[in-house]
Short mmCIF file of C-alpha atoms in Angstrom, two decimals:
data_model
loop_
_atom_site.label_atom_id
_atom_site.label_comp_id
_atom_site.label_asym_id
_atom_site.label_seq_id
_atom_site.Cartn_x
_atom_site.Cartn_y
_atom_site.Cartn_z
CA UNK K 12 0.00 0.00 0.00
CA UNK K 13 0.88 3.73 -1.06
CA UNK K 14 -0.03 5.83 1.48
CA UNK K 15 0.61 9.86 1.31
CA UNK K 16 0.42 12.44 4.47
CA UNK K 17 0.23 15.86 5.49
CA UNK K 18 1.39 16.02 9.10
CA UNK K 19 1.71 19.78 11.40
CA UNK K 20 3.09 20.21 14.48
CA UNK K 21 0.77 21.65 17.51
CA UNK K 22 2.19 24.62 19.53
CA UNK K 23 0.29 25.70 23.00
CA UNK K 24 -0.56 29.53 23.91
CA UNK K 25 3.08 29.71 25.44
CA UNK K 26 4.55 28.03 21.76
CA UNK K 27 5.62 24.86 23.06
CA UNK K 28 5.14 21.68 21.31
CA UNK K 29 2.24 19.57 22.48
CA UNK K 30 1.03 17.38 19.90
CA UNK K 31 0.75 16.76 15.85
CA UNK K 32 -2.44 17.09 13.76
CA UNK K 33 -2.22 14.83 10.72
CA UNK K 34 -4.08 13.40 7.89
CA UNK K 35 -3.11 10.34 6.12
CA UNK K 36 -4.72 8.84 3.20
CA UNK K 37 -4.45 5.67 0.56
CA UNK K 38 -3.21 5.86 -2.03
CA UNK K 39 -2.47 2.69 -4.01
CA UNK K 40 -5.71 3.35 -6.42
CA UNK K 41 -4.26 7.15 -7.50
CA UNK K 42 -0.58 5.45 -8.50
CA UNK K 43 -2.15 2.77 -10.63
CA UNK K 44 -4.29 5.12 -12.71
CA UNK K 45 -1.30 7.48 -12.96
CA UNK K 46 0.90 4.18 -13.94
CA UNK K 47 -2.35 3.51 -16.71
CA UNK K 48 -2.45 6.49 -17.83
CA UNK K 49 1.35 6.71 -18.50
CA UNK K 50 1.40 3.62 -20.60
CA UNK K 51 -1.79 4.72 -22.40
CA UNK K 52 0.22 8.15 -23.55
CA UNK K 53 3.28 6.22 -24.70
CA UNK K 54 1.19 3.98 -26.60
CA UNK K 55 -0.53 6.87 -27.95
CA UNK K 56 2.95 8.06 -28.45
CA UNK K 57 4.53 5.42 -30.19
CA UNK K 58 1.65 5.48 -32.86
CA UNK K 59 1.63 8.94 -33.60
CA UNK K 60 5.44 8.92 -34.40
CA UNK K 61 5.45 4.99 -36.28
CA UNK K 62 2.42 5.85 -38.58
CA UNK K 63 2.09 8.44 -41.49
CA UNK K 64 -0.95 9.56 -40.47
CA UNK K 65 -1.93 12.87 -39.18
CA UNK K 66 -3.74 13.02 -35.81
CA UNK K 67 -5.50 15.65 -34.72
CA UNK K 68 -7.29 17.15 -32.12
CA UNK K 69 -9.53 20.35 -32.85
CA UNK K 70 -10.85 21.86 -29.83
CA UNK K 71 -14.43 23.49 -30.97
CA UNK K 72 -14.13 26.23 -29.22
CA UNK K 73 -11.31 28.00 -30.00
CA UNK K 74 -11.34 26.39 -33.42
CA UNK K 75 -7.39 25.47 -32.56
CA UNK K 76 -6.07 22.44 -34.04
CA UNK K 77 -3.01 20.74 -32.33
CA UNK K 78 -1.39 17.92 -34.85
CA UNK K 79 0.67 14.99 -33.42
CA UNK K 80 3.64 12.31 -34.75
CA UNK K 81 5.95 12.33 -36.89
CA UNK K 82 3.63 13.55 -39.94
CA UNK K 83 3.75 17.12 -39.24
CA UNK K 84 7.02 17.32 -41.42
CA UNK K 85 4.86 15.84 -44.01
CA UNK K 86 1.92 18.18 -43.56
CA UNK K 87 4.75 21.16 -43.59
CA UNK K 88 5.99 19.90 -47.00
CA UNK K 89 2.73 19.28 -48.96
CA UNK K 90 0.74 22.77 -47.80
CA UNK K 91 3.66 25.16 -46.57
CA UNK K 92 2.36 25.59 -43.30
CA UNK K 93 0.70 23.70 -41.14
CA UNK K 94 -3.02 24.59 -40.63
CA UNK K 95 -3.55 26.09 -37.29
CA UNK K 96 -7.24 26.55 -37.27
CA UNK K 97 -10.42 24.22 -38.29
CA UNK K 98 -10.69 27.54 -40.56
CA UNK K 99 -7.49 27.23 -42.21
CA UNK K 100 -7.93 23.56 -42.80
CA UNK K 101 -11.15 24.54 -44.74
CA UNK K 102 -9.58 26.84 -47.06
CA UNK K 103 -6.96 23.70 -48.04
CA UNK K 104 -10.36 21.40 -49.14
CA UNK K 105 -10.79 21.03 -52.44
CA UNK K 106 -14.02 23.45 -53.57
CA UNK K 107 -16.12 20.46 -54.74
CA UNK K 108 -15.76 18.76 -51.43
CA UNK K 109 -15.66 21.36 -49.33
CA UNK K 110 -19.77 21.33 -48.51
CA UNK K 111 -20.14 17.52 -48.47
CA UNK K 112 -17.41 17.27 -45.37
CA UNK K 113 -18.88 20.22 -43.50
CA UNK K 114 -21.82 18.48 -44.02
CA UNK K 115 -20.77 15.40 -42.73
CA UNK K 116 -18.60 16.83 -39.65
CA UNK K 117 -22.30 18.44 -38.71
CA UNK K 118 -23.64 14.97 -38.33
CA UNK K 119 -21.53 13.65 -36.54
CA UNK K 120 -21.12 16.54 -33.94
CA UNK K 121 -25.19 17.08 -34.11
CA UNK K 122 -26.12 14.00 -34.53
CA UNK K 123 -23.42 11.38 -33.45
CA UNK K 124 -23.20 9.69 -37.16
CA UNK K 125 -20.18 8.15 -37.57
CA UNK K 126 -17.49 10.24 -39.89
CA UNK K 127 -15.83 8.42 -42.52
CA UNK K 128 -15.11 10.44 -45.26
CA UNK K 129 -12.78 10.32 -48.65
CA UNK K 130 -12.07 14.19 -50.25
CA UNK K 131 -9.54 16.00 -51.85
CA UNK K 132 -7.04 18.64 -50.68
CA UNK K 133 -4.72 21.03 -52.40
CA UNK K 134 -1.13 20.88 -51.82
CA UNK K 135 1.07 24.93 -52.19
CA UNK K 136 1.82 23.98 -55.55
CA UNK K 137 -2.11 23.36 -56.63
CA UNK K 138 -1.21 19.89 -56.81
CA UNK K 139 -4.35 17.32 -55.44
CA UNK K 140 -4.17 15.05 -52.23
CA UNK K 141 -6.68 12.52 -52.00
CA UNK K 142 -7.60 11.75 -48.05
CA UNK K 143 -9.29 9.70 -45.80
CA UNK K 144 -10.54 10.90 -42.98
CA UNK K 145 -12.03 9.84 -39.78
CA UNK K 146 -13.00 11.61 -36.77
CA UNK K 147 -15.43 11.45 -33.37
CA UNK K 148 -16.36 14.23 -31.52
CA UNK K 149 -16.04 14.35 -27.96
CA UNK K 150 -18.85 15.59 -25.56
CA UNK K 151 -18.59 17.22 -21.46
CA UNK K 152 -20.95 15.50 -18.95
CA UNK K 153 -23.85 18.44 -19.52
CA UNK K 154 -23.93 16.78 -23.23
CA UNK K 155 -22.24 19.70 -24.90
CA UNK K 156 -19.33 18.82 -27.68
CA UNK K 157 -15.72 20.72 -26.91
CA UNK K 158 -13.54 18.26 -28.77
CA UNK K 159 -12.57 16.52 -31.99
CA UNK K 160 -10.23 13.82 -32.38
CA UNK K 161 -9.23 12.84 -35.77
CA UNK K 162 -6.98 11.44 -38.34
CA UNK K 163 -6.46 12.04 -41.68
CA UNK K 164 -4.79 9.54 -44.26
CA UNK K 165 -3.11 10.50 -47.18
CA UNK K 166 -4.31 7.47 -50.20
CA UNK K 167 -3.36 9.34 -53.07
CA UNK K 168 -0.81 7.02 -54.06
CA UNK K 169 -4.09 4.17 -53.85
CA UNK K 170 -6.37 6.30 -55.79
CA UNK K 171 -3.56 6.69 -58.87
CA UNK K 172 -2.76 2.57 -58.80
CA UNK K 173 -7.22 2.54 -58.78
CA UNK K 174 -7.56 4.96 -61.62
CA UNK K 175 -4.59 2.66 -63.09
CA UNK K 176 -6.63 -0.52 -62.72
CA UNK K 177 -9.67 1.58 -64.03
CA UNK K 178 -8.21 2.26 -66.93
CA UNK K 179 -6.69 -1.17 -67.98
CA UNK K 180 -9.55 -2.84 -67.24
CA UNK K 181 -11.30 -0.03 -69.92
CA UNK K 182 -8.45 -1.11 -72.45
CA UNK K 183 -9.50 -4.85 -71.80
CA UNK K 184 -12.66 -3.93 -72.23
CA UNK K 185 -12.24 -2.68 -75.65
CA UNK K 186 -10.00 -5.45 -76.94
CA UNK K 187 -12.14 -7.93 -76.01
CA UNK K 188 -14.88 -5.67 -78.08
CA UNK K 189 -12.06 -6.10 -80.57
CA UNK K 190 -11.96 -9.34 -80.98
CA UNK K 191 -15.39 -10.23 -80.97
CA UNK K 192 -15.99 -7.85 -83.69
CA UNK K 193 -13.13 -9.85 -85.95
CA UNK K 194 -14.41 -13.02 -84.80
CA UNK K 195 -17.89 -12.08 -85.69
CA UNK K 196 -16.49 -10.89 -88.95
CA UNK K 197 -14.66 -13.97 -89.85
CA UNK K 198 -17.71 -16.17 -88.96
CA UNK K 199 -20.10 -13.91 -91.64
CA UNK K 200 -17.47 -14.65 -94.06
CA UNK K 201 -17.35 -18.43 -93.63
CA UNK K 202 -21.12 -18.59 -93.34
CA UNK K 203 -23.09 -16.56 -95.29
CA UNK K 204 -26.49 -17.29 -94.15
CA UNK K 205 -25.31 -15.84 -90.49
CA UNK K 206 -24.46 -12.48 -91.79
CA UNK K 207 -25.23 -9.91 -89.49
#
């Protein structure tokens, strides 16, 4: 057992010592929550610097975000600066997605939907980055949201190797067209009666 206490001494009228007041309490329970909580940050920790993620947390009423891990070099590289604001994050969403994750950000704040969204950003040099997001809100014991948590996951480099699939399997599509229309072709020429 942990125990922790606050001991004073007693003085009479004249200011001799006569006695000690004290107050001693357990303690055990507090050390083991402060020992959890410890290993729950350097988990947290150890993510946020081993993934290239970027976690967030945007604090809704101050409109701050605060990034963690290793990814805010990353986020410094592709935008310039790193968005301080829920505001400045807005202005960095592509136009055309801009109202659909507002949108969706409402719901889940308002209405505790979950948030799961794919959208597009734009990098300093104009260039797109295609994202995955994902995000709760937090809410105080009167019910009231005051915090976001989220991360955001950079899948450009899966939506170019998709588009890439997308368009071989277009190609296939039209060879195989292709060679239907030649075999089709060879057949009317055999077989005259199947023509057409």
């Amino acid at each position: 057992k942990n125990i922790e206490s606050s001991i004073s001494l007693i003085k009479d009228l004249s200011g001799e010592p006569i006695g000690f007041r004290g107050i001693v309490r357990d303690i055990t329970e507090l050390g083991r929550a402060q020992k959890a909580l410890l290993a729950s940050e350097e988990r947290f920790r150890v993510v946020a610097e081993s993934t290239n993620d970027f976690f967030y947390e945007w604090n809704l009423k101050s409109d701050q975000l605060e990034w963690f891990g290793k990814a805010i070099e990353k986020l410094r590289e592709i935008f310039g600066e790193i968005p301080q604001t829920a505001t400045d994050f807005e202005k960095i969403i592509h136009p055309e997605d801009r109202d659909r994750i507002i949108e969706a950000i409402r719901r889940q704040i308002e209405e505790r939907k979950p948030y799961r969204e794919e959208y597009r950003l734009i990098g300093k040099e104009g260039e797109i980055i295609f994202c995955r997001s994902e995000g709760t809100c937090l809410w105080n014991r009167k019910g009231k949201p005051y915090k976001w948590i989220g991360a955001l996951s950079d899948i450009s480099e899966h939506k170019k190797k998709e588009e890439e699939l997308k368009q071989s399997l277009e190609k296939l599509h039209k060879a195989m067209g292709g060679i239907i229309q030649a075999m089709s072709l060879t057949v009317e020429t055999r077989d005259p009666y199947t023509a057409g």
